[in-house]
Amino acid sequence: MVLKKMFINGEWTDSYSGKTYQVLNPATNEKVADVAYGSTEETREAIKAASTAFNPWASLTAKERSVYLTNLYELMIKEKESLAESITLEMGKPIKEARGEVELAAEYLLWNAEEAKRVYGESLPASHASKRLQVIKQPIGPVGAIVPWNFPISMLTRKIGPALAAGCTIVIKPASKTPGSAVRFFELIEQINLPKGVANLVIGSANSIGDELLSNPAIKKITFTGSTSIGKKLISKSSEHVKKVSMELGGHAPFIVFEDADLEEAADGAIISKFRNSGQTCICLNRLFVQTSVKEKFESILVDKVKSLVVGNGMDENTEMGPLVDDAALEKVESHIKDAVQKGAALLTGGKVCEQKGLFYEPTILSNVNSDMDITYDETFGPVAPIYAFETEEEVILAANDTEYGLAAYFYTKDLGRSIRVSEQLEYGIIGVNDAVPTTVQAPFGGWKQSGLGREGGHQGVEEYLETKFLSIKY
Ligand code: NAP
């Protein structure tokens, strides 16, 4: 088995200590790869490379940088299958979902290739006849990026796309569970002949790599996607050098079904939102609010659909839901369900570890859930949908907003007035109205409250990698 290595200054690099570790397939518990395990020194070297590469890269025209990103987009589409396989083998999602992830990931490159050419400044009216006032945007500098395992490729391109478009260079740390897909992506970077040091990949100790990215003054910005708890630590450490940060953190999405909704469509939406990626999605449904008058009917439609979901190894084309990523993830699902049932929730379907080998858990629906249960406030990150009954619009908005998170929220209704009222009152960065799959490259993705800082995608995405400079010119 070929050792997966880091990519520093255009070279494939072993860890300096020679240390390696194994990545296991959560569907089979079999080894997927041996991987180099780096630390502080490798990160320092990568930062040095990113710093040296910065000025030449930033000095290219936007069009020149755009061509690299477009070439990378095209190569990703060509290599969709190998990228998708590497995702599924490492973290278990169904291969069809992995292909979808690669397509979306590639789209972030293409979108940012275009945005590179639309980094505009401003000309301001001056108060003196002999002055001209301008505002220009410049790349912030070398960037440190830390990505999670649940969307290992799309989270990566959501950072590398806008960073490179803006003229920044980058040092990326993938999650330790999913380094292989990042390595496969960097093989494509090598093929497009990106100048040395513009994009670097460091794999290994999260603490040491993270500390170096935060404490090294050459890194001007940190972009992170992951849990709120780690995000807070990074924000706190970033204060030492007052580094700009972008944080895409946890979520606890409410999904509201009003009595006037199309219940079939709402059930299909709830299933996509909840069971895609085995519920390991930051924007996935975590609390399912159903108006009392339609609750029984909706539950019956939903349960029938959930029972027919095919759970299995993600490499099987028929699989609709794969395993959880690791033992800790499985244990958290079990503990949330046990706590809810002990406190009076009704188990409508699921509720057990699957009998097959691997980290599989049955898609689960709980009813009669209330705010005394852990699942109401804690992100499960697994395939369990807790149902809450509600009577009025006012009541459900209060309940939906009763969380420290503010990433995504969904609701189903046919009432136009309600769709406007509820959208405006939900304290979330992303609202899906009769839409369970709102993510798209042309829109800003990000959260309110403790779900994060900054946005990825849209014209806002590239802004995160730019500094503003005001020029007062007197003649
Ligand atoms: P995590 O434990 O916070 O890990 C995310 C990344 O941070 C990984 O690369 C991890 O490395 C690294 N990391 C861990 N400890 C670190 C430290 N002390 N210093 C620097 N880096 C450190 O989160 P996760 O379990 O992978 O991902 C799930 C979470 O991400 C959920 O809460 C989910 O909602 C959130 N998420 C948010 C979004 C969004 O866009 N808002 C998208 C996807 C996921 P190792 O893997 O080596 O530990």
Short mmCIF file of C-alpha atoms and ligand atoms in Angstrom, two decimals:
data_model
loop_
_atom_site.label_atom_id
_atom_site.label_comp_id
_atom_site.label_asym_id
_atom_site.label_seq_id
_atom_site.Cartn_x
_atom_site.Cartn_y
_atom_site.Cartn_z
CA MET A 1 0.00 0.00 0.00
CA VAL A 2 1.48 3.37 -1.05
CA LEU A 3 2.09 5.75 1.84
CA LYS A 4 0.00 8.94 1.56
CA LYS A 5 2.28 11.92 1.96
CA MET A 6 2.09 15.62 2.62
CA PHE A 7 2.55 18.15 -0.18
CA ILE A 8 4.91 20.95 0.78
CA ASN A 9 6.41 23.47 -1.64
CA GLY A 10 5.44 21.32 -4.61
CA GLU A 11 7.08 18.13 -3.23
CA TRP A 12 5.55 14.98 -1.75
CA THR A 13 6.98 14.84 1.76
CA ASP A 14 7.23 12.13 4.47
CA SER A 15 6.84 13.21 8.05
CA TYR A 16 10.24 14.35 9.35
CA SER A 17 9.98 11.89 12.25
CA GLY A 18 9.05 9.03 9.91
CA LYS A 19 5.84 8.61 11.90
CA THR A 20 2.77 7.24 10.10
CA TYR A 21 -0.77 6.24 11.06
CA GLN A 22 -3.57 4.16 9.59
CA VAL A 23 -6.93 5.23 8.22
CA LEU A 24 -9.74 2.66 8.57
CA ASN A 25 -12.88 2.20 6.48
CA PRO A 26 -15.85 2.67 8.85
CA ALA A 27 -17.96 0.26 6.76
CA THR A 28 -15.53 -2.66 7.09
CA ASN A 29 -12.97 -1.70 9.76
CA GLU A 30 -10.31 -2.51 7.16
CA LYS A 31 -7.24 -0.38 6.56
CA VAL A 32 -7.63 2.11 3.72
CA ALA A 33 -4.18 3.71 3.86
CA ASP A 34 -1.01 4.40 5.76
CA VAL A 35 -0.51 8.13 6.06
CA ALA A 36 2.42 10.38 7.00
CA TYR A 37 1.88 11.98 10.41
CA GLY A 38 3.36 15.45 10.49
CA SER A 39 3.66 18.07 13.19
CA THR A 40 5.10 21.52 13.91
CA GLU A 41 8.25 21.35 11.74
CA GLU A 42 6.44 20.28 8.58
CA THR A 43 3.84 23.00 9.16
CA ARG A 44 6.58 25.60 9.58
CA GLU A 45 8.12 24.47 6.29
CA ALA A 46 4.75 24.67 4.56
CA ILE A 47 4.18 28.17 5.93
CA LYS A 48 7.62 29.20 4.69
CA ALA A 49 6.73 27.89 1.23
CA ALA A 50 3.36 29.68 1.27
CA SER A 51 5.07 32.93 2.34
CA THR A 52 7.69 32.74 -0.42
CA ALA A 53 5.03 31.96 -3.01
CA PHE A 54 2.71 34.76 -1.86
CA ASN A 55 4.05 37.84 -3.67
CA PRO A 56 4.51 36.17 -7.07
CA TRP A 57 1.05 34.58 -6.82
CA ALA A 58 -0.63 37.78 -5.68
CA SER A 59 1.10 39.64 -8.53
CA LEU A 60 -0.46 37.47 -11.24
CA THR A 61 -3.46 38.98 -12.95
CA ALA A 62 -6.84 37.78 -11.78
CA LYS A 63 -7.28 36.19 -15.19
CA GLU A 64 -4.07 34.20 -14.81
CA ARG A 65 -5.12 32.89 -11.39
CA SER A 66 -8.54 32.14 -12.76
CA VAL A 67 -7.07 29.90 -15.46
CA TYR A 68 -5.40 27.69 -12.82
CA LEU A 69 -8.68 27.32 -10.94
CA THR A 70 -10.59 26.53 -14.11
CA ASN A 71 -8.03 23.88 -15.06
CA LEU A 72 -8.35 22.36 -11.60
CA TYR A 73 -12.14 22.36 -11.94
CA GLU A 74 -11.93 20.50 -15.24
CA LEU A 75 -9.49 17.95 -13.86
CA MET A 76 -11.72 17.34 -10.84
CA ILE A 77 -14.68 16.62 -13.08
CA LYS A 78 -12.53 14.22 -15.11
CA GLU A 79 -11.31 12.51 -11.93
CA LYS A 80 -14.70 12.55 -10.22
CA GLU A 81 -14.80 8.79 -9.73
CA SER A 82 -11.40 8.44 -8.04
CA LEU A 83 -12.09 11.40 -5.77
CA ALA A 84 -15.53 10.04 -4.86
CA GLU A 85 -14.12 6.60 -4.09
CA SER A 86 -11.49 8.04 -1.82
CA ILE A 87 -14.21 9.89 0.13
CA THR A 88 -16.44 6.82 0.50
CA LEU A 89 -13.63 4.49 1.53
CA GLU A 90 -12.44 6.82 4.27
CA MET A 91 -15.64 8.14 5.79
CA GLY A 92 -18.38 5.88 4.49
CA LYS A 93 -20.90 8.08 2.66
CA PRO A 94 -22.75 6.43 -0.25
CA ILE A 95 -20.77 6.68 -3.47
CA LYS A 96 -23.63 8.55 -5.16
CA GLU A 97 -23.44 11.23 -2.47
CA ALA A 98 -19.65 11.30 -2.77
CA ARG A 99 -19.95 11.96 -6.53
CA GLY A 100 -22.37 14.78 -5.76
CA GLU A 101 -19.90 16.20 -3.25
CA VAL A 102 -17.09 16.17 -5.82
CA GLU A 103 -19.29 17.94 -8.38
CA LEU A 104 -20.23 20.64 -5.86
CA ALA A 105 -16.62 20.90 -4.71
CA ALA A 106 -15.48 21.46 -8.30
CA GLU A 107 -18.20 24.07 -8.78
CA TYR A 108 -16.67 26.10 -5.92
CA LEU A 109 -13.45 26.29 -7.95
CA LEU A 110 -15.23 27.39 -11.10
CA TRP A 111 -17.31 29.96 -9.23
CA ASN A 112 -14.23 31.44 -7.59
CA ALA A 113 -12.31 31.38 -10.88
CA GLU A 114 -14.97 33.82 -12.08
CA GLU A 115 -15.10 35.80 -8.83
CA ALA A 116 -11.33 36.39 -9.07
CA LYS A 117 -12.10 38.73 -11.97
CA ARG A 118 -14.76 40.63 -10.01
CA VAL A 119 -12.73 41.88 -7.05
CA TYR A 120 -13.70 45.51 -7.43
CA GLY A 121 -12.67 48.58 -5.47
CA GLU A 122 -14.44 51.90 -5.09
CA SER A 123 -13.88 55.50 -6.06
CA LEU A 124 -15.18 57.99 -3.45
CA PRO A 125 -16.10 61.66 -3.98
CA ALA A 126 -13.43 63.75 -2.21
CA SER A 127 -13.98 66.90 -0.13
CA HIS A 128 -11.07 68.74 -1.84
CA ALA A 129 -10.73 69.42 -5.56
CA SER A 130 -7.12 68.24 -5.56
CA LYS A 131 -7.79 64.92 -3.88
CA ARG A 132 -8.83 61.57 -5.28
CA LEU A 133 -10.06 58.86 -2.93
CA GLN A 134 -9.90 55.20 -3.78
CA VAL A 135 -10.61 51.96 -1.99
CA ILE A 136 -8.74 48.91 -3.25
CA LYS A 137 -8.88 45.25 -2.21
CA GLN A 138 -5.73 43.19 -1.78
CA PRO A 139 -5.11 39.57 -0.76
CA ILE A 140 -4.65 39.24 2.98
CA GLY A 141 -1.60 36.95 2.75
CA PRO A 142 -0.83 33.26 3.39
CA VAL A 143 -3.82 31.44 4.87
CA GLY A 144 -4.07 28.48 7.26
CA ALA A 145 -7.06 26.21 6.56
CA ILE A 146 -8.42 23.39 8.73
CA VAL A 147 -11.15 21.15 7.32
CA PRO A 148 -13.40 18.39 8.73
CA TRP A 149 -14.05 14.82 7.55
CA ASN A 150 -17.78 15.00 6.78
CA PHE A 151 -17.38 16.80 3.42
CA PRO A 152 -13.64 16.37 3.03
CA ILE A 153 -13.36 17.64 -0.55
CA SER A 154 -16.04 20.30 -0.75
CA MET A 155 -14.92 21.90 2.52
CA LEU A 156 -11.44 21.99 1.04
CA THR A 157 -12.39 23.68 -2.24
CA ARG A 158 -14.63 26.13 -0.40
CA LYS A 159 -11.40 27.41 1.14
CA ILE A 160 -8.79 26.92 -1.55
CA GLY A 161 -11.08 28.34 -4.28
CA PRO A 162 -11.63 31.82 -2.82
CA ALA A 163 -8.15 31.97 -1.25
CA LEU A 164 -6.36 31.37 -4.56
CA ALA A 165 -8.83 33.55 -6.44
CA ALA A 166 -8.09 36.46 -4.09
CA GLY A 167 -4.33 36.02 -4.53
CA CYS A 168 -3.60 34.27 -1.23
CA THR A 169 -1.46 31.17 -0.78
CA ILE A 170 -2.56 28.41 1.57
CA VAL A 171 -1.53 25.68 4.02
CA ILE A 172 -4.28 23.10 4.48
CA LYS A 173 -4.79 20.54 7.23
CA PRO A 174 -7.38 17.86 6.42
CA ALA A 175 -9.14 15.87 9.15
CA SER A 176 -7.08 12.88 10.26
CA LYS A 177 -9.92 10.56 9.28
CA THR A 178 -9.93 11.74 5.66
CA PRO A 179 -6.41 12.58 4.48
CA GLY A 180 -6.57 10.33 1.39
CA SER A 181 -9.17 12.39 -0.44
CA ALA A 182 -7.10 15.51 0.26
CA VAL A 183 -3.99 13.73 -1.06
CA ARG A 184 -5.91 12.71 -4.21
CA PHE A 185 -6.96 16.36 -4.64
CA PHE A 186 -3.36 17.53 -4.29
CA GLU A 187 -2.30 15.03 -6.97
CA LEU A 188 -4.56 17.04 -9.25
CA ILE A 189 -3.02 20.28 -8.01
CA GLU A 190 0.36 18.86 -8.99
CA GLN A 191 -0.97 18.07 -12.47
CA ILE A 192 -2.13 21.64 -13.17
CA ASN A 193 1.40 22.89 -12.41
CA LEU A 194 0.33 25.37 -9.78
CA PRO A 195 3.45 27.37 -8.80
CA LYS A 196 5.36 25.76 -5.92
CA GLY A 197 4.22 26.70 -2.45
CA VAL A 198 0.89 28.24 -3.50
CA ALA A 199 -1.04 25.31 -2.01
CA ASN A 200 0.44 23.04 0.66
CA LEU A 201 -0.99 20.03 2.48
CA VAL A 202 0.07 19.13 6.02
CA ILE A 203 -1.32 16.01 7.72
CA GLY A 204 -0.94 14.90 11.33
CA SER A 205 -1.22 16.22 14.86
CA ALA A 206 -4.19 18.61 15.02
CA ASN A 207 -2.85 20.40 18.08
CA SER A 208 0.66 20.96 16.77
CA ILE A 209 -0.38 21.92 13.25
CA GLY A 210 -3.16 24.16 14.55
CA ASP A 211 -0.86 25.84 17.06
CA GLU A 212 1.76 26.58 14.43
CA LEU A 213 -0.81 27.98 11.99
CA LEU A 214 -2.15 30.24 14.72
CA SER A 215 1.12 31.32 16.33
CA ASN A 216 3.23 31.79 13.18
CA PRO A 217 2.95 35.47 12.24
CA ALA A 218 3.40 34.70 8.54
CA ILE A 219 -0.13 33.24 8.46
CA LYS A 220 -2.49 36.18 8.15
CA LYS A 221 -5.80 34.39 8.27
CA ILE A 222 -7.30 31.19 9.62
CA THR A 223 -10.25 29.52 7.96
CA PHE A 224 -11.79 26.63 9.87
CA THR A 225 -14.72 24.27 9.41
CA GLY A 226 -15.54 21.98 12.30
CA SER A 227 -17.08 21.84 15.74
CA THR A 228 -17.99 24.93 17.73
CA SER A 229 -15.84 23.75 20.65
CA ILE A 230 -12.63 23.60 18.57
CA GLY A 231 -13.65 26.78 16.73
CA LYS A 232 -13.81 28.65 20.03
CA LYS A 233 -10.31 27.47 20.97
CA LEU A 234 -8.97 28.67 17.64
CA ILE A 235 -10.73 32.05 17.94
CA SER A 236 -9.21 32.49 21.36
CA LYS A 237 -5.69 31.61 20.13
CA SER A 238 -6.10 33.88 17.10
CA SER A 239 -6.20 36.89 19.41
CA GLU A 240 -2.44 36.67 19.99
CA HIS A 241 -1.72 38.07 16.50
CA VAL A 242 -5.24 39.46 15.92
CA LYS A 243 -5.59 37.13 12.95
CA LYS A 244 -8.62 37.37 10.76
CA VAL A 245 -10.74 34.22 11.17
CA SER A 246 -13.54 32.55 9.26
CA MET A 247 -15.41 29.93 11.25
CA GLU A 248 -17.92 27.43 9.83
CA LEU A 249 -19.07 25.69 12.99
CA GLY A 250 -21.78 23.39 14.31
CA GLY A 251 -25.50 23.56 13.67
CA HIS A 252 -28.76 22.37 15.19
CA ALA A 253 -31.24 22.94 12.40
CA PRO A 254 -34.96 23.14 13.06
CA PHE A 255 -37.14 21.67 10.32
CA ILE A 256 -40.75 22.88 10.65
CA VAL A 257 -43.76 21.26 9.01
CA PHE A 258 -46.84 23.52 9.07
CA GLU A 259 -50.32 22.07 8.67
CA ASP A 260 -50.73 23.60 5.19
CA ALA A 261 -47.54 21.95 3.86
CA ASP A 262 -47.43 19.26 1.22
CA LEU A 263 -46.72 16.43 3.67
CA GLU A 264 -45.23 14.05 1.09
CA GLU A 265 -42.75 16.71 -0.04
CA ALA A 266 -41.99 17.67 3.54
CA ALA A 267 -41.28 14.02 4.44
CA ASP A 268 -38.98 13.62 1.41
CA GLY A 269 -37.19 16.83 2.39
CA ALA A 270 -36.83 15.69 6.00
CA ILE A 271 -35.28 12.42 4.83
CA ILE A 272 -32.73 14.10 2.56
CA SER A 273 -31.89 16.61 5.24
CA LYS A 274 -31.60 14.09 8.06
CA PHE A 275 -30.21 10.89 6.56
CA ARG A 276 -27.86 12.23 3.87
CA ASN A 277 -24.33 11.49 5.05
CA SER A 278 -25.91 9.48 7.93
CA GLY A 279 -26.95 12.73 9.58
CA GLN A 280 -23.35 13.91 9.81
CA THR A 281 -23.99 17.25 8.16
CA CYS A 282 -23.71 20.65 9.81
CA ILE A 283 -26.93 21.88 8.16
CA CYS A 284 -28.92 18.68 8.69
CA LEU A 285 -32.29 18.53 10.41
CA ASN A 286 -31.76 18.10 14.15
CA ARG A 287 -35.20 19.03 15.45
CA LEU A 288 -38.34 18.20 13.50
CA PHE A 289 -41.28 20.41 14.55
CA VAL A 290 -44.67 19.23 13.27
CA GLN A 291 -47.97 21.08 13.78
CA THR A 292 -50.25 18.99 16.00
CA SER A 293 -53.14 18.80 13.52
CA VAL A 294 -50.99 16.91 10.95
CA LYS A 295 -48.52 15.20 13.27
CA GLU A 296 -49.99 11.71 13.18
CA LYS A 297 -50.41 11.72 9.41
CA PHE A 298 -46.94 13.15 8.80
CA GLU A 299 -45.30 10.63 11.14
CA SER A 300 -46.95 7.76 9.34
CA ILE A 301 -45.74 9.02 5.90
CA LEU A 302 -42.25 9.67 7.25
CA VAL A 303 -41.85 6.34 9.03
CA ASP A 304 -42.92 4.38 5.93
CA LYS A 305 -40.31 6.18 3.85
CA VAL A 306 -37.56 5.84 6.44
CA LYS A 307 -38.15 2.10 6.79
CA SER A 308 -37.39 1.63 3.11
CA LEU A 309 -33.96 3.31 3.26
CA VAL A 310 -31.16 0.95 2.19
CA VAL A 311 -28.34 0.99 4.76
CA GLY A 312 -24.99 -0.51 3.78
CA ASN A 313 -21.46 -0.14 2.52
CA GLY A 314 -21.22 3.16 0.66
CA MET A 315 -19.36 1.50 -2.23
CA ASP A 316 -22.56 -0.38 -3.12
CA GLU A 317 -24.48 1.64 -5.74
CA ASN A 318 -27.80 0.83 -4.03
CA THR A 319 -26.80 2.15 -0.63
CA GLU A 320 -28.78 5.16 0.57
CA MET A 321 -27.20 5.50 4.00
CA GLY A 322 -23.70 4.48 5.06
CA PRO A 323 -22.03 3.97 8.44
CA LEU A 324 -21.17 6.50 11.14
CA VAL A 325 -17.61 7.72 10.92
CA ASP A 326 -16.23 6.22 14.15
CA ASP A 327 -17.11 4.56 17.48
CA ALA A 328 -17.50 7.90 19.25
CA ALA A 329 -20.09 9.02 16.68
CA LEU A 330 -22.05 5.78 17.14
CA GLU A 331 -21.92 6.10 20.92
CA LYS A 332 -23.26 9.66 20.77
CA VAL A 333 -26.26 8.54 18.71
CA GLU A 334 -26.93 5.69 21.14
CA SER A 335 -26.66 7.97 24.16
CA HIS A 336 -29.05 10.61 22.70
CA ILE A 337 -31.64 7.94 21.89
CA LYS A 338 -31.30 6.22 25.26
CA ASP A 339 -31.66 9.53 27.11
CA ALA A 340 -34.72 10.57 25.08
CA VAL A 341 -36.48 7.20 25.46
CA GLN A 342 -35.76 7.11 29.21
CA LYS A 343 -37.36 10.55 29.50
CA GLY A 344 -40.50 9.51 27.63
CA ALA A 345 -39.85 9.77 23.88
CA ALA A 346 -41.53 7.19 21.64
CA LEU A 347 -39.40 5.20 19.23
CA LEU A 348 -41.28 5.13 15.89
CA THR A 349 -38.61 3.28 13.93
CA GLY A 350 -34.93 2.34 14.28
CA GLY A 351 -33.20 2.68 17.62
CA LYS A 352 -30.55 -0.03 17.27
CA VAL A 353 -27.05 -0.65 15.99
CA CYS A 354 -27.37 -2.62 12.73
CA GLU A 355 -26.41 -6.28 12.82
CA GLN A 356 -23.98 -6.06 9.91
CA LYS A 357 -20.25 -5.51 10.49
CA GLY A 358 -19.13 -1.88 10.55
CA LEU A 359 -20.37 1.26 12.29
CA PHE A 360 -23.99 1.19 11.07
CA TYR A 361 -26.96 2.55 13.00
CA GLU A 362 -30.60 2.20 11.97
CA PRO A 363 -32.26 5.38 10.65
CA THR A 364 -34.30 6.42 13.68
CA ILE A 365 -37.41 8.52 14.32
CA LEU A 366 -38.33 9.60 17.84
CA SER A 367 -41.67 11.20 18.68
CA ASN A 368 -42.95 13.19 21.68
CA VAL A 369 -39.52 14.68 22.26
CA ASN A 370 -39.23 17.65 24.63
CA SER A 371 -36.75 20.19 25.86
CA ASP A 372 -35.64 18.07 28.87
CA MET A 373 -33.85 15.70 26.53
CA ASP A 374 -30.15 16.04 25.56
CA ILE A 375 -30.97 15.78 21.85
CA THR A 376 -32.89 19.08 21.99
CA TYR A 377 -29.78 21.19 22.57
CA ASP A 378 -26.82 19.00 21.60
CA GLU A 379 -25.92 18.37 17.93
CA THR A 380 -26.29 14.57 17.44
CA PHE A 381 -24.42 14.25 14.13
CA GLY A 382 -26.16 10.98 13.39
CA PRO A 383 -29.25 9.39 11.78
CA VAL A 384 -31.90 10.26 14.36
CA ALA A 385 -34.79 12.67 13.84
CA PRO A 386 -36.58 13.84 17.02
CA ILE A 387 -40.15 15.05 16.47
CA TYR A 388 -41.69 17.87 18.55
CA ALA A 389 -45.37 18.84 18.37
CA PHE A 390 -46.39 22.51 18.18
CA GLU A 391 -49.67 24.46 17.98
CA THR A 392 -48.88 27.97 16.70
CA GLU A 393 -46.45 29.83 14.45
CA GLU A 394 -45.31 32.07 17.34
CA GLU A 395 -44.61 29.07 19.56
CA VAL A 396 -42.57 27.20 16.96
CA ILE A 397 -40.44 30.24 16.09
CA LEU A 398 -39.51 30.65 19.74
CA ALA A 399 -38.65 26.95 20.01
CA ALA A 400 -36.70 26.92 16.72
CA ASN A 401 -34.60 29.89 17.85
CA ASP A 402 -33.99 28.39 21.29
CA THR A 403 -30.44 27.21 20.59
CA GLU A 404 -26.93 28.62 20.65
CA TYR A 405 -26.59 27.64 16.98
CA GLY A 406 -27.78 29.55 13.92
CA LEU A 407 -26.60 27.80 10.78
CA ALA A 408 -29.58 26.46 8.78
CA ALA A 409 -33.35 26.25 9.31
CA TYR A 410 -36.09 24.79 7.14
CA PHE A 411 -39.83 25.03 6.95
CA TYR A 412 -42.59 23.71 4.72
CA THR A 413 -45.72 25.73 4.01
CA LYS A 414 -47.87 26.79 1.05
CA ASP A 415 -48.77 30.12 2.65
CA LEU A 416 -46.81 32.98 1.04
CA GLY A 417 -47.30 35.37 3.97
CA ARG A 418 -46.08 32.75 6.41
CA SER A 419 -43.06 31.96 4.26
CA ILE A 420 -41.99 35.62 4.49
CA ARG A 421 -42.83 36.08 8.21
CA VAL A 422 -41.14 32.90 9.36
CA SER A 423 -38.05 33.37 7.14
CA GLU A 424 -37.50 36.81 8.65
CA GLN A 425 -37.94 35.67 12.25
CA LEU A 426 -35.67 32.62 12.20
CA GLU A 427 -32.22 33.50 13.57
CA TYR A 428 -30.23 31.51 11.02
CA GLY A 429 -27.79 32.19 8.18
CA ILE A 430 -29.49 29.81 5.74
CA ILE A 431 -33.24 29.28 5.36
CA GLY A 432 -34.78 26.55 3.19
CA VAL A 433 -38.44 27.31 2.40
CA ASN A 434 -39.89 24.08 1.03
CA ASP A 435 -36.26 23.31 0.17
CA ALA A 436 -34.17 20.78 2.08
CA VAL A 437 -31.03 21.23 -0.07
CA PRO A 438 -30.26 24.95 -0.14
CA THR A 439 -26.45 24.82 -0.52
CA THR A 440 -25.23 26.27 -3.80
CA VAL A 441 -22.02 27.98 -4.88
CA GLN A 442 -23.60 31.32 -5.77
CA ALA A 443 -25.05 31.84 -2.28
CA PRO A 444 -23.30 32.80 0.98
CA PHE A 445 -23.01 29.79 3.31
CA GLY A 446 -22.48 30.45 7.00
CA GLY A 447 -24.06 30.78 10.39
CA TRP A 448 -25.36 33.22 12.97
CA LYS A 449 -24.67 32.97 16.71
CA GLN A 450 -22.26 30.16 17.66
CA SER A 451 -22.46 28.60 14.21
CA GLY A 452 -19.70 30.81 12.98
CA LEU A 453 -18.14 33.92 11.53
CA GLY A 454 -17.89 34.79 7.85
CA ARG A 455 -19.32 33.22 4.71
CA GLU A 456 -18.20 30.77 2.03
CA GLY A 457 -19.60 30.94 -1.50
CA GLY A 458 -21.39 33.77 -3.25
CA HIS A 459 -19.56 37.02 -3.90
CA GLN A 460 -19.06 37.18 -0.11
CA GLY A 461 -16.72 34.13 -0.13
CA VAL A 462 -13.76 35.82 -1.76
CA GLU A 463 -14.16 38.92 0.45
CA GLU A 464 -13.01 36.83 3.43
CA TYR A 465 -9.55 36.61 1.86
CA LEU A 466 -9.15 40.30 1.06
CA GLU A 467 -7.99 43.33 2.98
CA THR A 468 -9.40 46.79 2.28
CA LYS A 469 -7.00 49.65 1.61
CA PHE A 470 -8.01 53.31 1.40
CA LEU A 471 -5.87 55.58 -0.81
CA SER A 472 -6.04 59.35 -0.45
CA ILE A 473 -4.21 60.87 -3.45
CA LYS A 474 -3.45 64.60 -3.46
CA TYR A 475 -1.96 66.43 -6.42
P1 NAP B 1 -13.65 18.90 14.77
O1 NAP B 1 -13.36 17.84 15.74
O2 NAP B 1 -13.80 20.29 15.26
O3 NAP B 1 -12.49 18.80 13.68
C1 NAP B 1 -12.44 19.65 12.55
C2 NAP B 1 -11.00 19.86 12.16
O4 NAP B 1 -10.32 20.51 13.22
C3 NAP B 1 -10.24 18.56 11.88
O5 NAP B 1 -9.31 18.78 10.85
C4 NAP B 1 -9.52 18.35 13.20
O6 NAP B 1 -8.34 17.58 13.10
C5 NAP B 1 -9.16 19.77 13.55
N1 NAP B 1 -8.82 19.97 14.96
C6 NAP B 1 -9.22 19.26 16.03
N2 NAP B 1 -8.65 19.76 17.15
C7 NAP B 1 -7.89 20.80 16.77
C8 NAP B 1 -7.05 21.72 17.46
N3 NAP B 1 -6.90 21.68 18.78
N4 NAP B 1 -6.39 22.66 16.75
C9 NAP B 1 -6.53 22.73 15.41
N5 NAP B 1 -7.31 21.88 14.70
C10 NAP B 1 -7.99 20.94 15.37
O7 NAP B 1 -14.98 18.62 13.96
P2 NAP B 1 -15.39 17.31 13.20
O8 NAP B 1 -15.87 16.32 14.20
O9 NAP B 1 -14.34 16.90 12.25
O10 NAP B 1 -16.60 17.86 12.31
C11 NAP B 1 -17.88 17.91 12.76
C12 NAP B 1 -18.29 19.30 13.18
O11 NAP B 1 -18.06 20.20 12.10
C13 NAP B 1 -19.76 19.40 13.47
O12 NAP B 1 -19.97 20.19 14.60
C14 NAP B 1 -20.33 20.08 12.23
O13 NAP B 1 -21.54 20.75 12.47
C15 NAP B 1 -19.21 20.99 11.86
N6 NAP B 1 -19.28 21.36 10.46
C16 NAP B 1 -19.61 22.64 10.14
C17 NAP B 1 -19.73 23.02 8.81
C18 NAP B 1 -20.11 24.41 8.45
O14 NAP B 1 -19.94 24.78 7.28
N7 NAP B 1 -20.61 25.23 9.35
C19 NAP B 1 -19.47 22.09 7.80
C20 NAP B 1 -19.12 20.80 8.15
C21 NAP B 1 -19.02 20.46 9.49
P3 NAP B 1 -8.31 16.01 13.42
O15 NAP B 1 -9.25 15.38 12.47
O16 NAP B 1 -6.91 15.66 13.18
O17 NAP B 1 -8.76 15.88 14.85
#
